[in-house]
mmCIF file of C-alpha atoms in Angstrom:
data_model
loop_
_atom_site.group_PDB
_atom_site.id
_atom_site.type_symbol
_atom_site.label_atom_id
_atom_site.label_comp_id
_atom_site.label_asym_id
_atom_site.label_seq_id
_atom_site.Cartn_x
_atom_site.Cartn_y
_atom_site.Cartn_z
ATOM 1 C CA MET A 789 2.483 -25.525 -9.585
ATOM 2 C CA GLY A 790 3.061 -25.072 -5.786
ATOM 3 C CA ILE A 791 4.450 -22.091 -3.941
ATOM 4 C CA ARG A 792 8.148 -22.318 -3.139
ATOM 5 C CA PRO A 793 9.296 -21.312 0.337
ATOM 6 C CA SER A 794 11.372 -18.450 -1.301
ATOM 7 C CA GLU A 795 8.293 -16.755 -2.650
ATOM 8 C CA LEU A 796 6.243 -14.081 -0.914
ATOM 9 C CA CYS A 797 2.677 -14.575 -0.177
ATOM 10 C CA VAL A 798 0.065 -12.323 1.529
ATOM 11 C CA LEU A 799 -3.137 -13.324 3.287
ATOM 12 C CA ALA A 800 -5.393 -10.653 4.382
ATOM 13 C CA TYR A 801 -8.155 -11.200 7.174
ATOM 14 C CA VAL A 802 -10.314 -8.341 8.077
ATOM 15 C CA GLY A 803 -12.843 -8.729 10.894
ATOM 16 C CA PRO A 804 -14.742 -6.594 13.195
ATOM 17 C CA GLU A 805 -11.986 -6.505 15.744
ATOM 18 C CA LEU A 806 -9.528 -5.153 13.128
ATOM 19 C CA ARG A 807 -11.765 -2.214 11.992
ATOM 20 C CA ASN A 808 -10.644 1.082 13.516
ATOM 21 C CA GLN A 809 -10.301 4.707 13.016
ATOM 22 C CA ASN A 810 -7.062 6.307 13.974
ATOM 23 C CA GLN A 811 -7.373 10.097 14.736
ATOM 24 C CA ASP A 812 -3.928 10.845 13.405
ATOM 25 C CA ASN A 813 -4.162 9.629 9.958
ATOM 26 C CA LEU A 814 -7.838 8.844 9.576
ATOM 27 C CA GLN A 815 -7.304 5.498 8.245
ATOM 28 C CA CYS A 816 -10.519 3.348 8.001
ATOM 29 C CA MET A 817 -10.892 -0.266 6.985
ATOM 30 C CA THR A 818 -13.934 -1.848 5.590
ATOM 31 C CA SER A 819 -14.318 -5.433 4.616
ATOM 32 C CA LEU A 820 -16.911 -6.659 2.146
ATOM 33 C CA ILE A 821 -16.545 -10.243 3.247
ATOM 34 C CA ASP A 822 -17.564 -12.243 6.372
ATOM 35 C CA HIS A 823 -14.450 -13.118 8.317
ATOM 36 C CA GLU A 824 -12.579 -15.214 5.703
ATOM 37 C CA PRO A 825 -8.989 -15.057 4.852
ATOM 38 C CA VAL A 826 -8.567 -13.590 1.442
ATOM 39 C CA PRO A 827 -5.480 -14.974 -0.561
ATOM 40 C CA LEU A 828 -3.925 -12.348 -2.746
ATOM 41 C CA GLU A 829 -1.881 -13.176 -5.761
ATOM 42 C CA CYS A 830 1.517 -12.007 -5.015
ATOM 43 C CA THR A 831 4.418 -11.612 -7.408
ATOM 44 C CA PRO A 832 7.987 -11.657 -6.130
ATOM 45 C CA HIS A 833 10.552 -9.598 -8.079
ATOM 46 C CA HIS A 834 14.193 -10.273 -7.935
ATOM 47 C CA ASP A 835 16.731 -8.681 -10.274
ATOM 48 C CA GLU A 836 19.838 -11.261 -10.185
ATOM 49 C CA LYS A 837 21.889 -8.820 -12.453
ATOM 50 C CA GLU A 838 21.806 -6.081 -9.799
ATOM 51 C CA ASP A 839 21.401 -8.443 -6.796
ATOM 52 C CA LYS A 840 18.428 -6.312 -5.469
ATOM 53 C CA GLN A 841 16.130 -7.396 -2.629
ATOM 54 C CA GLN A 842 12.865 -9.068 -3.380
ATOM 55 C CA VAL A 843 9.799 -6.899 -3.411
ATOM 56 C CA ALA A 844 6.252 -8.058 -3.110
ATOM 57 C CA THR A 845 3.591 -6.692 -5.400
ATOM 58 C CA VAL A 846 -0.185 -7.535 -5.433
ATOM 59 C CA HIS A 847 -2.742 -6.934 -8.140
ATOM 60 C CA GLY A 848 -5.176 -4.395 -6.849
ATOM 61 C CA ALA A 849 -7.207 -1.294 -7.628
ATOM 62 C CA VAL A 850 -7.077 2.344 -6.533
ATOM 63 C CA ASN A 851 -10.434 3.999 -6.875
ATOM 64 C CA ASP A 852 -11.464 1.173 -9.221
ATOM 65 C CA PHE A 853 -8.451 1.803 -11.387
ATOM 66 C CA ARG A 854 -6.417 -1.656 -11.800
ATOM 67 C CA THR A 855 -2.677 -1.270 -10.833
ATOM 68 C CA GLN A 856 0.107 -3.144 -9.205
ATOM 69 C CA ILE A 857 0.630 -2.260 -5.581
ATOM 70 C CA LEU A 858 3.975 -2.463 -3.927
ATOM 71 C CA LEU A 859 3.926 -3.906 -0.284
ATOM 72 C CA ASP A 860 6.847 -2.441 1.563
ATOM 73 C CA THR A 861 7.619 -3.324 5.249
ATOM 74 C CA GLY A 862 10.418 -0.898 5.288
ATOM 75 C CA ALA A 863 8.095 2.118 4.685
ATOM 76 C CA THR A 864 6.356 3.748 7.627
ATOM 77 C CA VAL A 865 3.732 5.466 5.521
ATOM 78 C CA SER A 866 1.631 4.543 2.356
ATOM 79 C CA MET A 867 2.081 6.584 -0.851
ATOM 80 C CA ILE A 868 0.498 7.084 -4.366
ATOM 81 C CA SER A 869 2.432 8.601 -7.216
ATOM 82 C CA LEU A 870 1.707 12.130 -8.273
ATOM 83 C CA ASP A 871 1.185 10.789 -11.805
ATOM 84 C CA LEU A 872 -1.505 8.393 -10.696
ATOM 85 C CA ALA A 873 -3.042 10.889 -8.302
ATOM 86 C CA ARG A 874 -3.322 13.336 -11.449
ATOM 87 C CA ARG A 875 -4.711 10.467 -13.760
ATOM 88 C CA LEU A 876 -7.532 9.684 -11.169
ATOM 89 C CA LYS A 877 -8.107 13.413 -10.648
ATOM 90 C CA LEU A 878 -7.705 13.036 -6.728
ATOM 91 C CA LYS A 879 -8.307 15.944 -4.639
ATOM 92 C CA LEU A 880 -4.961 16.855 -2.752
ATOM 93 C CA ASN A 881 -4.661 18.228 0.671
ATOM 94 C CA SER A 882 -1.730 20.333 1.244
ATOM 95 C CA GLN A 883 -2.371 21.229 4.927
ATOM 96 C CA LYS A 884 0.013 18.715 6.447
ATOM 97 C CA ARG A 885 3.578 17.792 5.545
ATOM 98 C CA ILE A 886 5.883 14.736 6.504
ATOM 99 C CA LYS A 887 9.580 14.345 6.550
ATOM 100 C CA VAL A 888 10.749 11.141 4.955
ATOM 101 C CA SER A 889 14.078 9.505 4.266
ATOM 102 C CA GLY A 890 14.572 7.119 1.400
ATOM 103 C CA LEU A 891 17.032 4.436 0.746
ATOM 104 C CA GLY A 892 19.822 6.860 0.373
ATOM 105 C CA GLY A 893 19.022 8.426 3.668
ATOM 106 C CA VAL A 894 18.429 11.898 2.192
ATOM 107 C CA PRO A 895 15.619 13.556 3.983
ATOM 108 C CA THR A 896 12.843 15.316 1.994
ATOM 109 C CA TYR A 897 9.258 16.640 2.704
ATOM 110 C CA ILE A 898 6.123 15.360 1.200
ATOM 111 C CA THR A 899 3.685 18.067 1.198
ATOM 112 C CA ALA A 900 0.470 16.693 -0.314
ATOM 113 C CA SER A 901 -1.881 13.870 0.776
ATOM 114 C CA THR A 902 -5.167 12.422 -0.472
ATOM 115 C CA GLN A 903 -7.824 9.751 0.475
ATOM 116 C CA ILE A 904 -8.085 6.595 -1.676
ATOM 117 C CA LYS A 905 -10.058 3.417 -1.862
ATOM 118 C CA VAL A 906 -7.731 0.395 -2.287
ATOM 119 C CA THR A 907 -9.280 -2.917 -3.333
ATOM 120 C CA LEU A 908 -7.262 -6.049 -2.792
ATOM 121 C CA GLY A 909 -8.177 -9.332 -4.277
ATOM 122 C CA ARG A 910 -11.923 -9.133 -5.323
ATOM 123 C CA ARG A 911 -13.729 -8.064 -2.269
ATOM 124 C CA VAL A 912 -11.570 -6.488 0.362
ATOM 125 C CA VAL A 913 -11.636 -2.635 0.437
ATOM 126 C CA TYR A 914 -9.758 -0.142 2.407
ATOM 127 C CA ILE A 915 -10.384 3.606 2.651
ATOM 128 C CA LEU A 916 -7.246 5.297 3.672
ATOM 129 C CA ASP A 917 -5.031 8.523 3.612
ATOM 130 C CA VAL A 918 -1.887 8.327 1.617
ATOM 131 C CA TRP A 919 0.963 10.739 0.822
ATOM 132 C CA VAL A 920 1.328 11.923 -2.735
ATOM 133 C CA THR A 921 4.881 11.923 -4.125
ATOM 134 C CA ASN A 922 7.190 10.487 -6.882
ATOM 135 C CA ILE A 923 7.870 7.026 -5.393
ATOM 136 C CA GLY A 924 10.116 5.670 -8.132
ATOM 137 C CA GLU A 925 10.071 4.488 -11.703
ATOM 138 C CA GLY A 926 7.199 2.168 -12.334
ATOM 139 C CA VAL A 927 5.692 2.283 -8.869
ATOM 140 C CA ASP A 928 2.298 3.894 -8.559
ATOM 141 C CA VAL A 929 1.200 2.742 -5.072
ATOM 142 C CA LEU A 930 3.197 1.746 -2.039
ATOM 143 C CA LEU A 931 1.453 0.379 0.993
ATOM 144 C CA GLY A 932 3.628 0.754 3.992
ATOM 145 C CA MET A 933 3.475 -0.492 7.651
ATOM 146 C CA ASP A 934 0.789 2.222 8.520
ATOM 147 C CA PHE A 935 -1.566 0.251 6.193
ATOM 148 C CA MET A 936 -0.186 -3.364 7.135
ATOM 149 C CA TYR A 937 -0.526 -2.729 10.890
ATOM 150 C CA SER A 938 -4.129 -1.561 10.418
ATOM 151 C CA ALA A 939 -4.766 -4.583 8.233
ATOM 152 C CA GLY A 940 -3.590 -6.976 11.009
ATOM 153 C CA VAL A 941 -0.086 -7.739 9.624
ATOM 154 C CA ARG A 942 2.523 -8.373 12.426
ATOM 155 C CA LEU A 943 6.210 -8.954 11.643
#
């Protein structure tokens, strides 16, 4: 079965030129492969009843816990749900806060962050700081443009 043009797909390439450390958010990227594109299985979702936009999710793991990960080009920052952070017993940092606005435009503050290991595919590993908040029902991990830009995604 081939991929239809309307489906969403993701390819990740991580080479030495894409590894960096950003002083503002302390994101690091590490690759366990040697300069190969890594195809990720992507699942497009579309709710025809409510005519919602498609969203892209990938199978991955956070700190070796397998989960679905939402890729969101409309989000500036990456997030993990408070529920998953608690299940994984992650250490939360409350020294910084960020003001965010969701789909409704209502601003709110996120006051906790943590560092996680995200594994995409079988061998691509990223260590990054994420914000901890209630993302939405059924969403445990959201990777925003901060992650995608570091991973070499350009829109």
